[in-house]
Coordinates of C-alpha atoms in Angstrom, one line a residue:
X1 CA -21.9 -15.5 24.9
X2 CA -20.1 -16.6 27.9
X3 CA -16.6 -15.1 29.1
X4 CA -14.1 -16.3 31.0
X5 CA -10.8 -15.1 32.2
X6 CA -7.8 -17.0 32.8
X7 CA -4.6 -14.9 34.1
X8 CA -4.4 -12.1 31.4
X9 CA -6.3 -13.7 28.7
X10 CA -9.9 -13.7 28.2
X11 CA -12.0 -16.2 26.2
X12 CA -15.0 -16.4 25.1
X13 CA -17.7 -18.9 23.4
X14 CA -21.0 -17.7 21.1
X15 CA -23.6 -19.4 19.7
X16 CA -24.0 -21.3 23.3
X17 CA -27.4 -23.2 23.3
X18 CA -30.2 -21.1 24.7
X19 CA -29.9 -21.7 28.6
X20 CA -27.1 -23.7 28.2
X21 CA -24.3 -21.7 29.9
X22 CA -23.7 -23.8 33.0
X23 CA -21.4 -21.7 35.2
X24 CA -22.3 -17.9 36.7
X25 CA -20.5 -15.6 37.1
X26 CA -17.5 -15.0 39.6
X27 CA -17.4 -18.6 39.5
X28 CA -14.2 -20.4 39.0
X29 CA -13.8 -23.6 36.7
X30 CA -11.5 -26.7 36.6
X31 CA -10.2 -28.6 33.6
X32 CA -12.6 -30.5 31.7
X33 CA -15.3 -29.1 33.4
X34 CA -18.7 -28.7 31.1
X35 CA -19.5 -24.9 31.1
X36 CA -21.5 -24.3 28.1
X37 CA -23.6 -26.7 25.4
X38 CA -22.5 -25.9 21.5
X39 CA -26.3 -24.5 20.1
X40 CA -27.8 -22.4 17.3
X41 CA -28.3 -19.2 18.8
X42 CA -27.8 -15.6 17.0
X43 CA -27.1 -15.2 13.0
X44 CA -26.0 -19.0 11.9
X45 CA -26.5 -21.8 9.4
X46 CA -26.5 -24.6 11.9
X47 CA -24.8 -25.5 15.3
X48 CA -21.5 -24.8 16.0
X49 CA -19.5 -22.7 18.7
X50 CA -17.1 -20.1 18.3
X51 CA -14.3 -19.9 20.5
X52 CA -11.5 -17.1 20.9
X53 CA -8.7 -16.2 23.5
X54 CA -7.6 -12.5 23.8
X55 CA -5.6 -10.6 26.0
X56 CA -7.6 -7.6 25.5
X57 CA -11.3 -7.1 24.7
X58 CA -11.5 -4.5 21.6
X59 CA -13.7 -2.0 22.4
X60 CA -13.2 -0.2 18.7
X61 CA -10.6 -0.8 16.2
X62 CA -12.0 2.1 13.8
X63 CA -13.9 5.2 13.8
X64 CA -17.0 5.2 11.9
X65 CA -18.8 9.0 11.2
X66 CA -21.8 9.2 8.9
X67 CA -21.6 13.0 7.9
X68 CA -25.1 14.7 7.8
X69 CA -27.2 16.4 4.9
X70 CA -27.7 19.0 7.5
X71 CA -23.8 18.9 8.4
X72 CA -23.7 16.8 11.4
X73 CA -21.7 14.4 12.2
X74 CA -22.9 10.6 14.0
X75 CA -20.4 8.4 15.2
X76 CA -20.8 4.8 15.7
X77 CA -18.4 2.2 17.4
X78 CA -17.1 0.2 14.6
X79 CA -15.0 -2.7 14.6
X80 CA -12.5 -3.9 11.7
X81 CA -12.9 -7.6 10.2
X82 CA -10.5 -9.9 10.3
X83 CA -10.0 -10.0 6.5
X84 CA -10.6 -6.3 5.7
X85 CA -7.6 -4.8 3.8
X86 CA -5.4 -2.6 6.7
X87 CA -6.7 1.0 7.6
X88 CA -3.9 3.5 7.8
X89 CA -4.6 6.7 9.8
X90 CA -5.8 9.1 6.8
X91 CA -9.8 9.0 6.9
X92 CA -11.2 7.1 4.1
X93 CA -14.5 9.0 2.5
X94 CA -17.1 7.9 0.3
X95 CA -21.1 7.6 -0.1
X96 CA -22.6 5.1 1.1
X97 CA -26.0 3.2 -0.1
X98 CA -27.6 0.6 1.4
X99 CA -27.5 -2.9 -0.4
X100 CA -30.7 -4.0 -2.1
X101 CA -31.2 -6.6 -0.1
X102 CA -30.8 -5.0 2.6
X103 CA -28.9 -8.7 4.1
X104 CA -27.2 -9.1 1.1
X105 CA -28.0 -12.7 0.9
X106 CA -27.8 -12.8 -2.8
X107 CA -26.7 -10.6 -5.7
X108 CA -27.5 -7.0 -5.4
X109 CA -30.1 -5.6 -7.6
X110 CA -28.8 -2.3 -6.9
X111 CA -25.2 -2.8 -8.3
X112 CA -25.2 0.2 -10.2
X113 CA -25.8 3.0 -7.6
X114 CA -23.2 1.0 -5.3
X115 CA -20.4 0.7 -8.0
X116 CA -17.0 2.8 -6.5
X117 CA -19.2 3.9 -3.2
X118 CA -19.3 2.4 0.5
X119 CA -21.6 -0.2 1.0
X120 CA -24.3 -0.8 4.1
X121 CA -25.3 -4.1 4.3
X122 CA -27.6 -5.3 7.5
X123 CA -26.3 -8.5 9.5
X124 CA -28.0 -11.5 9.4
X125 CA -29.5 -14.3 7.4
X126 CA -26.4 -15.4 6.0
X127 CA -22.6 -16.0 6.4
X128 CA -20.3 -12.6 6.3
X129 CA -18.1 -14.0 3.4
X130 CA -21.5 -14.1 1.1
X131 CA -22.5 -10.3 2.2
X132 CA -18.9 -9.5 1.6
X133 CA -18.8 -11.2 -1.6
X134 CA -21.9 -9.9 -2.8
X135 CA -20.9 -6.5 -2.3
X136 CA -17.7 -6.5 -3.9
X137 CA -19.2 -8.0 -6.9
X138 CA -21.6 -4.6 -6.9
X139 CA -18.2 -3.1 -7.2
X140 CA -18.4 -1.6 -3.6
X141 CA -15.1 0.1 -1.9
X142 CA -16.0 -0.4 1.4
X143 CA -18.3 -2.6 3.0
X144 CA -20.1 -1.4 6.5
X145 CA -22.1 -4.3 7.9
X146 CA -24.7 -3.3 10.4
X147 CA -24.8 -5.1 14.1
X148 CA -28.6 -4.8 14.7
X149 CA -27.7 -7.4 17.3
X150 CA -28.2 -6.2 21.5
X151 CA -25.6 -9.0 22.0
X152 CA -23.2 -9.9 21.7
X153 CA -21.1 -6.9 21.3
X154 CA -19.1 -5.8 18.3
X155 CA -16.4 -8.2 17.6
X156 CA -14.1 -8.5 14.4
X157 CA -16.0 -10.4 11.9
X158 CA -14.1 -13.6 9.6
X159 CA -15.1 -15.3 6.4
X160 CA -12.1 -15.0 4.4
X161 CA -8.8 -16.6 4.4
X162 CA -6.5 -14.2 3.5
X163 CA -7.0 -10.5 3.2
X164 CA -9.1 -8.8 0.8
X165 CA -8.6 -5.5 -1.7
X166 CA -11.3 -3.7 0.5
X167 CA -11.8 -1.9 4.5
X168 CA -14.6 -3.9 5.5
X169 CA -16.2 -3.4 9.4
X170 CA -19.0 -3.5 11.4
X171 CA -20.8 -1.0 13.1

């Protein structure tokens, strides 16, 4: 992805084409000037660019622990979705199992053993709203959805266009 900061607000483009950022960095940019080309790069059904302006990058939006057999505890950065009902500060706990598919790309087979639990699903392969979707439909309470991405980093997920009944994040 390429970032670029403007006063106090930073924004940033994915799914640039593969070697098609055309600025470096430190470099400083005019109006209509061509920095990137639109491509097809990362998770994605076709080309298309993705384009935000913050004022501040999120680094982690929610706390994430996966609580041992053997009793300890493994944090991971997490990130909350766009859509994902709101998190208050009482820690929400639950099991979690691991969608069957693991990219819950269609409906789970494993609907049963998810039904009133948390719900892992891996990223990739298909749109967030169908992973989502497909989750909640296996009567999940939460969905985790796993960045097994290097880059870019963690950023708040969309799909939806209004909230849903559910936390939903990535991790």
């Amino acid at each position: 992805y390429l970032l670029l900061f403007f006063l106090i607000f930073k924004k940033r483009y994915y799914h640039l084409d593969h070697q098609g950022v055309n600025v470096h960095i430190g470099q400083e940019v005019e109006s209509g000037q061509i920095i990137g080309k639109s491509g097809f790069t990362g998770y994605t059904n076709g080309p298309h660019l993705h384009f935000d302006i913050v004022d501040h990058l999120l680094e982690l939006t929610s706390e994430f622990y996966i609580h041992k057999k053997n009793g300890e505890k493994e944090f991971h950065p997490s990130i909350v979705s766009t859509f994902s009902s709101p998190l208050s500060d009482t820690p929400i706990h639950g099991e979690i199992v691991l969608s069957d598919p693991i990219t819950a790309t269609t409906k789970l087979l494993n609907s049963e053993s998810i039904k009133g639990k948390f719900c892992f699903v891996q990223r990739g392969e298909c749109e967030f709203k169908i992973k989502v979707e497909n989750a909640l439909n296996a009567g999940a309470t939460v969905v985790v959805i796993g960045n097994t991405e290097d880059d870019p980093e963690l950023f708040s997920i969309s799909g939806f266009k209004s909230a849903i009944n559910v936390p939903v994040i990535m991790v």
